[in-house]
Short mmCIF file of C-alpha atoms in Angstrom, two decimals:
data_model
loop_
_atom_site.label_atom_id
_atom_site.label_comp_id
_atom_site.label_asym_id
_atom_site.label_seq_id
_atom_site.Cartn_x
_atom_site.Cartn_y
_atom_site.Cartn_z
CA UNK A 1198 66.26 -147.29 136.64
CA UNK A 1199 68.94 -148.35 139.12
CA UNK A 1200 71.56 -146.45 137.10
CA UNK A 1201 69.41 -143.30 137.19
CA UNK A 1202 68.92 -143.58 140.96
CA UNK A 1203 72.62 -144.19 141.46
CA UNK A 1204 73.51 -141.16 139.36
CA UNK A 1205 71.04 -138.95 141.26
CA UNK A 1206 72.42 -140.21 144.56
CA UNK A 1207 75.96 -139.29 143.48
CA UNK A 1208 74.88 -135.78 142.51
CA UNK A 1209 72.98 -135.21 145.78
CA UNK A 1210 75.81 -136.70 147.85
CA UNK A 1211 78.25 -134.35 146.12
CA UNK A 1212 76.14 -131.27 146.95
CA UNK A 1213 75.59 -132.60 150.48
CA UNK A 1214 79.31 -133.05 151.20
CA UNK A 1215 80.24 -129.67 149.71
CA UNK A 1216 77.62 -127.93 151.83
CA UNK A 1217 78.56 -129.94 154.92
CA UNK A 1218 82.24 -129.03 154.56
CA UNK A 1219 81.34 -125.36 154.19
CA UNK A 1220 79.10 -125.09 157.22
CA UNK A 1221 80.03 -127.86 159.69
CA UNK A 1222 82.73 -125.78 161.38
CA UNK A 1223 80.17 -123.06 162.16
CA UNK A 1224 77.76 -125.62 163.60
CA UNK A 1225 80.45 -127.21 165.81
CA UNK A 1226 81.75 -123.85 167.02
CA UNK A 1227 78.19 -122.62 167.58
CA UNK A 1228 77.40 -125.68 169.72
CA UNK A 1229 80.52 -125.20 171.83
CA UNK A 1230 80.16 -121.42 172.15
CA UNK A 1231 76.44 -121.66 172.96
CA UNK A 1232 77.11 -124.27 175.66
CA UNK A 1233 79.90 -122.18 177.20
CA UNK A 1234 77.56 -119.17 177.39
CA UNK A 1235 74.76 -121.33 178.79
CA UNK A 1236 76.88 -122.95 181.49
CA UNK A 1237 79.09 -120.03 182.53
CA UNK A 1238 77.37 -116.84 181.37
CA UNK A 1239 73.60 -117.38 181.52
CA UNK A 1240 73.14 -116.35 185.16
CA UNK A 1241 75.41 -113.32 184.75
CA UNK A 1242 73.41 -112.15 181.72
CA UNK A 1243 70.12 -112.46 183.60
CA UNK A 1244 71.53 -110.73 186.70
CA UNK A 1245 72.76 -107.90 184.48
CA UNK A 1246 69.29 -107.54 182.99
CA UNK A 1247 67.73 -107.49 186.47
CA UNK A 1248 70.19 -104.79 187.55
CA UNK A 1249 69.14 -102.28 184.88
CA UNK A 1250 65.62 -101.95 186.29
CA UNK A 1251 66.97 -99.67 189.04
CA UNK A 1252 68.47 -97.27 186.51
CA UNK A 1253 66.45 -94.42 185.08
CA UNK A 1254 67.03 -95.21 181.43
CA UNK A 1255 63.47 -94.67 180.20
CA UNK A 1256 62.88 -95.82 176.63
CA UNK A 1257 66.65 -96.14 176.15
CA UNK A 1258 66.57 -99.11 178.51
CA UNK A 1259 65.07 -101.15 175.68
CA UNK A 1260 68.41 -101.16 173.85
CA UNK A 1261 70.35 -103.02 176.59
CA UNK A 1262 67.25 -105.16 177.18
CA UNK A 1263 67.27 -106.20 173.51
CA UNK A 1264 71.02 -106.81 173.51
CA UNK A 1265 70.77 -108.97 176.63
CA UNK A 1266 67.89 -110.86 175.02
CA UNK A 1267 70.16 -111.67 172.07
CA UNK A 1268 72.93 -112.71 174.47
CA UNK A 1269 70.61 -115.02 176.43
CA UNK A 1270 71.26 -118.62 175.31
CA UNK A 1271 68.06 -120.32 176.49
CA UNK A 1272 64.95 -121.23 174.48
CA UNK A 1273 61.66 -119.36 174.80
CA UNK A 1274 60.12 -121.96 177.12
CA UNK A 1275 63.06 -121.32 179.43
CA UNK A 1276 62.91 -117.55 178.96
CA UNK A 1277 59.28 -117.21 180.05
CA UNK A 1278 59.73 -118.40 183.65
CA UNK A 1279 62.79 -116.17 183.96
CA UNK A 1280 60.83 -113.23 182.54
CA UNK A 1281 58.10 -114.06 185.08
CA UNK A 1282 60.59 -113.70 187.91
CA UNK A 1283 61.80 -110.38 186.43
CA UNK A 1284 58.20 -109.15 186.23
CA UNK A 1285 57.55 -110.23 189.82
CA UNK A 1286 60.53 -108.17 190.93
CA UNK A 1287 59.25 -105.04 189.19
CA UNK A 1288 60.73 -105.20 185.67
CA UNK A 1289 58.82 -103.00 183.23
CA UNK A 1290 56.70 -104.73 180.57
CA UNK A 1291 58.23 -102.71 177.72
CA UNK A 1292 61.76 -103.78 178.67
CA UNK A 1293 60.55 -107.36 179.04
CA UNK A 1294 58.99 -107.15 175.56
CA UNK A 1295 62.31 -105.95 174.09
CA UNK A 1296 64.20 -108.70 175.92
CA UNK A 1297 61.82 -111.50 174.89
CA UNK A 1298 61.36 -110.43 171.26
CA UNK A 1299 65.10 -110.17 170.66
CA UNK A 1300 65.65 -113.48 172.47
CA UNK A 1301 63.12 -115.18 170.18
CA UNK A 1302 64.87 -113.97 167.04
CA UNK A 1303 68.50 -114.57 167.95
CA UNK A 1304 70.87 -116.17 170.45
CA UNK A 1305 74.67 -116.61 170.70
CA UNK A 1306 74.57 -120.05 169.06
CA UNK A 1307 72.53 -118.81 166.11
CA UNK A 1308 74.91 -115.86 165.68
CA UNK A 1309 77.77 -118.31 165.11
CA UNK A 1310 75.64 -120.36 162.69
CA UNK A 1311 74.69 -117.22 160.78
CA UNK A 1312 78.34 -116.25 160.33
CA UNK A 1313 78.38 -118.93 157.63
CA UNK A 1314 76.11 -116.66 155.56
CA UNK A 1315 78.73 -113.92 155.42
CA UNK A 1316 79.37 -110.67 157.25
CA UNK A 1317 76.54 -108.77 155.56
CA UNK A 1318 73.84 -111.33 156.35
CA UNK A 1319 75.12 -111.67 159.92
CA UNK A 1320 75.00 -107.89 160.44
CA UNK A 1321 71.49 -107.72 158.95
CA UNK A 1322 70.33 -110.50 161.28
CA UNK A 1323 71.76 -108.90 164.44
CA UNK A 1324 70.51 -105.39 163.62
CA UNK A 1325 67.02 -106.58 162.62
CA UNK A 1326 66.69 -108.71 165.79
CA UNK A 1327 67.66 -105.78 167.99
CA UNK A 1328 65.43 -103.36 166.06
CA UNK A 1329 62.42 -105.68 166.36
CA UNK A 1330 63.02 -106.00 170.10
CA UNK A 1331 63.30 -102.24 170.62
CA UNK A 1332 60.22 -101.50 168.48
CA UNK A 1333 58.22 -104.19 170.30
CA UNK A 1334 59.16 -102.54 173.59
CA UNK A 1335 58.15 -99.09 172.31
CA UNK A 1336 54.77 -100.39 171.14
CA UNK A 1337 54.10 -102.02 174.50
CA UNK A 1338 55.06 -98.81 176.29
CA UNK A 1339 52.89 -96.44 174.26
CA UNK A 1340 49.93 -98.74 173.52
CA UNK A 1341 49.71 -100.57 176.86
CA UNK A 1342 51.28 -98.03 179.19
CA UNK A 1343 48.69 -98.35 181.97
CA UNK A 1344 47.81 -102.01 181.40
CA UNK A 1345 49.67 -105.25 181.93
CA UNK A 1346 50.76 -106.77 178.64
CA UNK A 1347 52.01 -110.11 179.98
CA UNK A 1348 50.30 -112.63 182.22
CA UNK A 1349 52.95 -114.60 184.09
CA UNK A 1350 50.63 -116.07 186.71
CA UNK A 1351 51.60 -119.64 187.57
CA UNK A 1352 55.21 -119.32 186.47
CA UNK A 1353 58.23 -119.59 188.69
CA UNK A 1354 61.93 -119.51 187.87
CA UNK A 1355 63.00 -122.85 186.33
CA UNK A 1356 65.51 -125.26 187.81
CA UNK A 1357 68.72 -125.34 185.80
CA UNK A 1358 69.90 -128.65 184.36
CA UNK A 1359 73.48 -127.38 184.45
CA UNK A 1360 74.06 -128.40 188.06
CA UNK A 1361 76.76 -131.06 187.91
CA UNK A 1362 79.46 -130.19 190.50
CA UNK A 1363 82.16 -131.09 187.97
CA UNK A 1364 82.54 -128.08 185.65
CA UNK A 1365 83.86 -130.10 182.71
CA UNK A 1366 81.05 -132.67 182.95
CA UNK A 1367 78.52 -129.85 183.22
CA UNK A 1368 79.83 -128.36 179.97
CA UNK A 1369 80.02 -131.72 178.16
CA UNK A 1370 76.43 -132.58 179.17
CA UNK A 1371 75.23 -129.24 177.84
CA UNK A 1372 77.11 -129.77 174.57
CA UNK A 1373 75.56 -133.24 174.21
CA UNK A 1374 72.05 -131.83 174.81
CA UNK A 1375 72.71 -129.21 172.13
CA UNK A 1376 73.90 -131.85 169.66
CA UNK A 1377 70.82 -134.01 170.28
CA UNK A 1378 68.51 -131.00 169.96
CA UNK A 1379 69.97 -129.56 166.73
CA UNK A 1380 72.04 -132.28 165.01
CA UNK A 1381 69.26 -133.97 163.05
CA UNK A 1382 67.78 -130.62 161.94
CA UNK A 1383 71.24 -129.53 160.79
CA UNK A 1384 71.66 -132.66 158.62
CA UNK A 1385 68.10 -132.38 157.27
CA UNK A 1386 68.80 -128.74 156.35
CA UNK A 1387 71.93 -129.74 154.43
CA UNK A 1388 70.01 -132.51 152.64
CA UNK A 1389 67.24 -130.07 151.64
CA UNK A 1390 69.89 -127.63 150.46
CA UNK A 1391 71.51 -130.37 148.33
CA UNK A 1392 68.13 -131.27 146.80
CA UNK A 1393 67.45 -127.60 146.12
CA UNK A 1394 70.82 -127.05 144.42
CA UNK A 1395 70.36 -130.11 142.24
CA UNK A 1396 66.73 -129.75 141.20
CA UNK A 1397 65.84 -126.04 141.33
CA UNK A 1398 66.89 -123.70 138.55
CA UNK A 1399 68.97 -120.80 139.92
CA UNK A 1400 67.52 -118.45 137.29
CA UNK A 1401 63.92 -119.28 138.21
CA UNK A 1402 64.71 -118.83 141.90
CA UNK A 1403 66.49 -115.53 141.28
CA UNK A 1404 63.47 -114.24 139.35
CA UNK A 1405 61.17 -115.17 142.22
CA UNK A 1406 63.21 -114.03 145.24
CA UNK A 1407 65.76 -111.70 143.68
CA UNK A 1408 64.54 -109.71 140.70
CA UNK A 1409 61.00 -109.17 142.00
CA UNK A 1410 62.30 -107.79 145.26
CA UNK A 1411 58.99 -106.65 146.82
CA UNK A 1412 57.25 -109.90 145.97
CA UNK A 1413 60.34 -111.85 147.02
CA UNK A 1414 60.27 -110.27 150.48
CA UNK A 1415 56.59 -111.12 150.85
CA UNK A 1416 57.18 -114.70 149.71
CA UNK A 1417 60.16 -115.14 152.05
CA UNK A 1418 58.19 -113.79 155.01
CA UNK A 1419 55.40 -116.21 154.16
CA UNK A 1420 57.49 -119.37 153.74
CA UNK A 1421 59.33 -118.60 156.97
CA UNK A 1422 56.16 -119.47 158.90
CA UNK A 1423 55.80 -123.18 157.93
CA UNK A 1424 59.40 -123.93 156.93
CA UNK A 1425 61.38 -122.80 159.97
CA UNK A 1426 61.93 -125.58 162.54
CA UNK A 1427 65.47 -125.06 163.82
CA UNK A 1428 67.87 -122.18 163.33
CA UNK A 1429 70.81 -124.43 162.51
CA UNK A 1430 68.74 -126.39 160.01
CA UNK A 1431 67.81 -123.31 157.97
CA UNK A 1432 71.35 -121.94 157.57
CA UNK A 1433 72.25 -124.40 154.76
CA UNK A 1434 69.04 -123.48 152.95
CA UNK A 1435 69.72 -119.76 153.31
CA UNK A 1436 73.25 -120.27 151.98
CA UNK A 1437 71.91 -122.03 148.89
CA UNK A 1438 69.13 -119.48 148.42
CA UNK A 1439 71.47 -116.48 148.66
CA UNK A 1440 73.88 -118.13 146.23
CA UNK A 1441 70.96 -118.69 143.84
CA UNK A 1442 69.94 -115.03 143.82
CA UNK A 1443 67.72 -114.47 146.84
CA UNK A 1444 67.84 -110.78 147.79
CA UNK A 1445 69.24 -109.86 151.20
CA UNK A 1446 65.90 -108.26 152.05
CA UNK A 1447 64.06 -111.52 151.38
CA UNK A 1448 66.59 -113.33 153.58
CA UNK A 1449 66.05 -110.75 156.34
CA UNK A 1450 62.27 -111.29 156.18
CA UNK A 1451 62.73 -115.06 156.42
CA UNK A 1452 65.10 -114.67 159.38
CA UNK A 1453 62.42 -112.73 161.28
CA UNK A 1454 59.23 -114.67 160.57
CA UNK A 1455 61.01 -118.03 160.84
CA UNK A 1456 62.08 -118.03 164.50
CA UNK A 1457 59.23 -115.76 165.63
CA UNK A 1458 56.57 -118.18 164.29
CA UNK A 1459 58.37 -121.44 165.04
CA UNK A 1460 55.72 -123.69 166.55
CA UNK A 1461 57.49 -124.10 169.91
CA UNK A 1462 58.00 -120.34 170.23
CA UNK A 1463 54.38 -119.65 169.28
CA UNK A 1464 53.19 -122.09 171.93
CA UNK A 1465 55.36 -120.46 174.59
CA UNK A 1466 54.36 -116.90 173.67
CA UNK A 1467 50.64 -117.76 173.52
CA UNK A 1468 50.78 -118.86 177.17
CA UNK A 1469 51.71 -115.41 178.47
CA UNK A 1470 49.94 -113.18 175.93
CA UNK A 1471 46.40 -114.48 175.59
CA UNK A 1472 44.43 -114.52 172.34
CA UNK A 1473 44.21 -110.76 171.73
CA UNK A 1474 47.84 -109.91 172.43
CA UNK A 1475 48.99 -113.06 170.66
CA UNK A 1476 47.24 -111.90 167.47
CA UNK A 1477 49.02 -108.57 167.81
CA UNK A 1478 52.33 -110.42 168.20
CA UNK A 1479 51.83 -112.41 164.98
CA UNK A 1480 50.77 -109.28 163.07
CA UNK A 1481 53.79 -107.38 164.42
CA UNK A 1482 56.11 -110.20 163.34
CA UNK A 1483 54.85 -110.32 159.76
CA UNK A 1484 54.72 -106.54 159.33
CA UNK A 1485 58.21 -106.15 160.83
CA UNK A 1486 59.60 -108.83 158.52
CA UNK A 1487 58.17 -107.17 155.41
CA UNK A 1488 59.34 -103.69 156.44
CA UNK A 1489 62.81 -104.98 157.34
CA UNK A 1490 63.06 -106.78 154.00
CA UNK A 1491 62.01 -103.73 152.01
CA UNK A 1492 64.37 -101.43 153.94
CA UNK A 1493 67.31 -103.80 153.48
CA UNK A 1494 66.64 -104.11 149.75
CA UNK A 1495 66.35 -100.33 149.38
CA UNK A 1496 69.63 -99.92 151.26
CA UNK A 1497 71.37 -102.40 148.97
CA UNK A 1498 69.80 -100.89 145.85
CA UNK A 1499 71.04 -97.42 146.87
CA UNK A 1500 74.52 -98.76 147.58
CA UNK A 1501 74.68 -100.63 144.27
CA UNK A 1502 73.40 -97.56 142.41
CA UNK A 1503 76.08 -95.42 144.08
CA UNK A 1504 78.77 -97.89 143.01
CA UNK A 1505 77.54 -97.86 139.41
CA UNK A 1506 77.39 -94.05 139.32
CA UNK A 1507 80.88 -93.87 140.83
CA UNK A 1508 82.28 -96.22 138.16
CA UNK A 1509 80.49 -94.35 135.36
CA UNK A 1510 81.81 -91.02 136.65
CA UNK A 1511 85.33 -92.47 136.86
CA UNK A 1512 85.10 -93.74 133.28
CA UNK A 1513 83.80 -90.34 132.16
CA UNK A 1514 86.72 -88.55 133.83
CA UNK A 1515 89.23 -90.96 132.26
CA UNK A 1516 87.73 -90.48 128.77
CA UNK A 1517 87.91 -86.71 129.11
#
């Protein structure tokens, strides 16, 4: 029995170290980059967002609003009081919706983490986060044009914890807070990835999340709800899943429902939406994840089909 446990430990430790060596650099760089943005760029990003309200951009204003939401490094509980101050100063609800939705799905730190998944997955994540933000803004504009969508009563702009007069200490304190907040989830994610690689058959997983692409998207959107706790912690799992045959569409669905239904984000969003609008938010999240997954899979299927046809045509020309 001891020999069996020892052998299993060696296997799991091997997978753990391999995965750790692959992804640790992204986690470290993400921590540092996220802290730099938080300490030195956060206020500039929010001032830039406030400045666009005086420009007559119409619905096109949701694009910079979504991009600035992605660039914002703070969590949703920190975003809400800031959004409350924007709303108090006359910011439109549809632009706020685009800003907040994109901010929920992605931030600078998570962008660096997601680079470990490869260029394609990173591009899919950025585009889908921006698209969800813009579409959320459009829905708020056309469905709630004459009514207030958010209720920010009782909120005021938060006091920043990055207030040490020494710039270097301010940055180091922020980095340490980031490490404490994400480090254990990162290690747990790698451990779960190691267990997955050792005990789950790649063929069975590929059949579930790869071959049956429509069902795989639905399953990925579903498991994103209970499984997502921390963005950094899910990157090792996504790496293992994609290597085992998960379709890019299924990964896209997971990357939307995961952060959007993370328990802390749900609690924060519920505060400002109320029961009716909160239900609409959850429905929007799930529907968006499924549509994004299907669209991504169709795009990849078309591209793969084009490559096959190109190769067949080339072979045909060579034979003739």
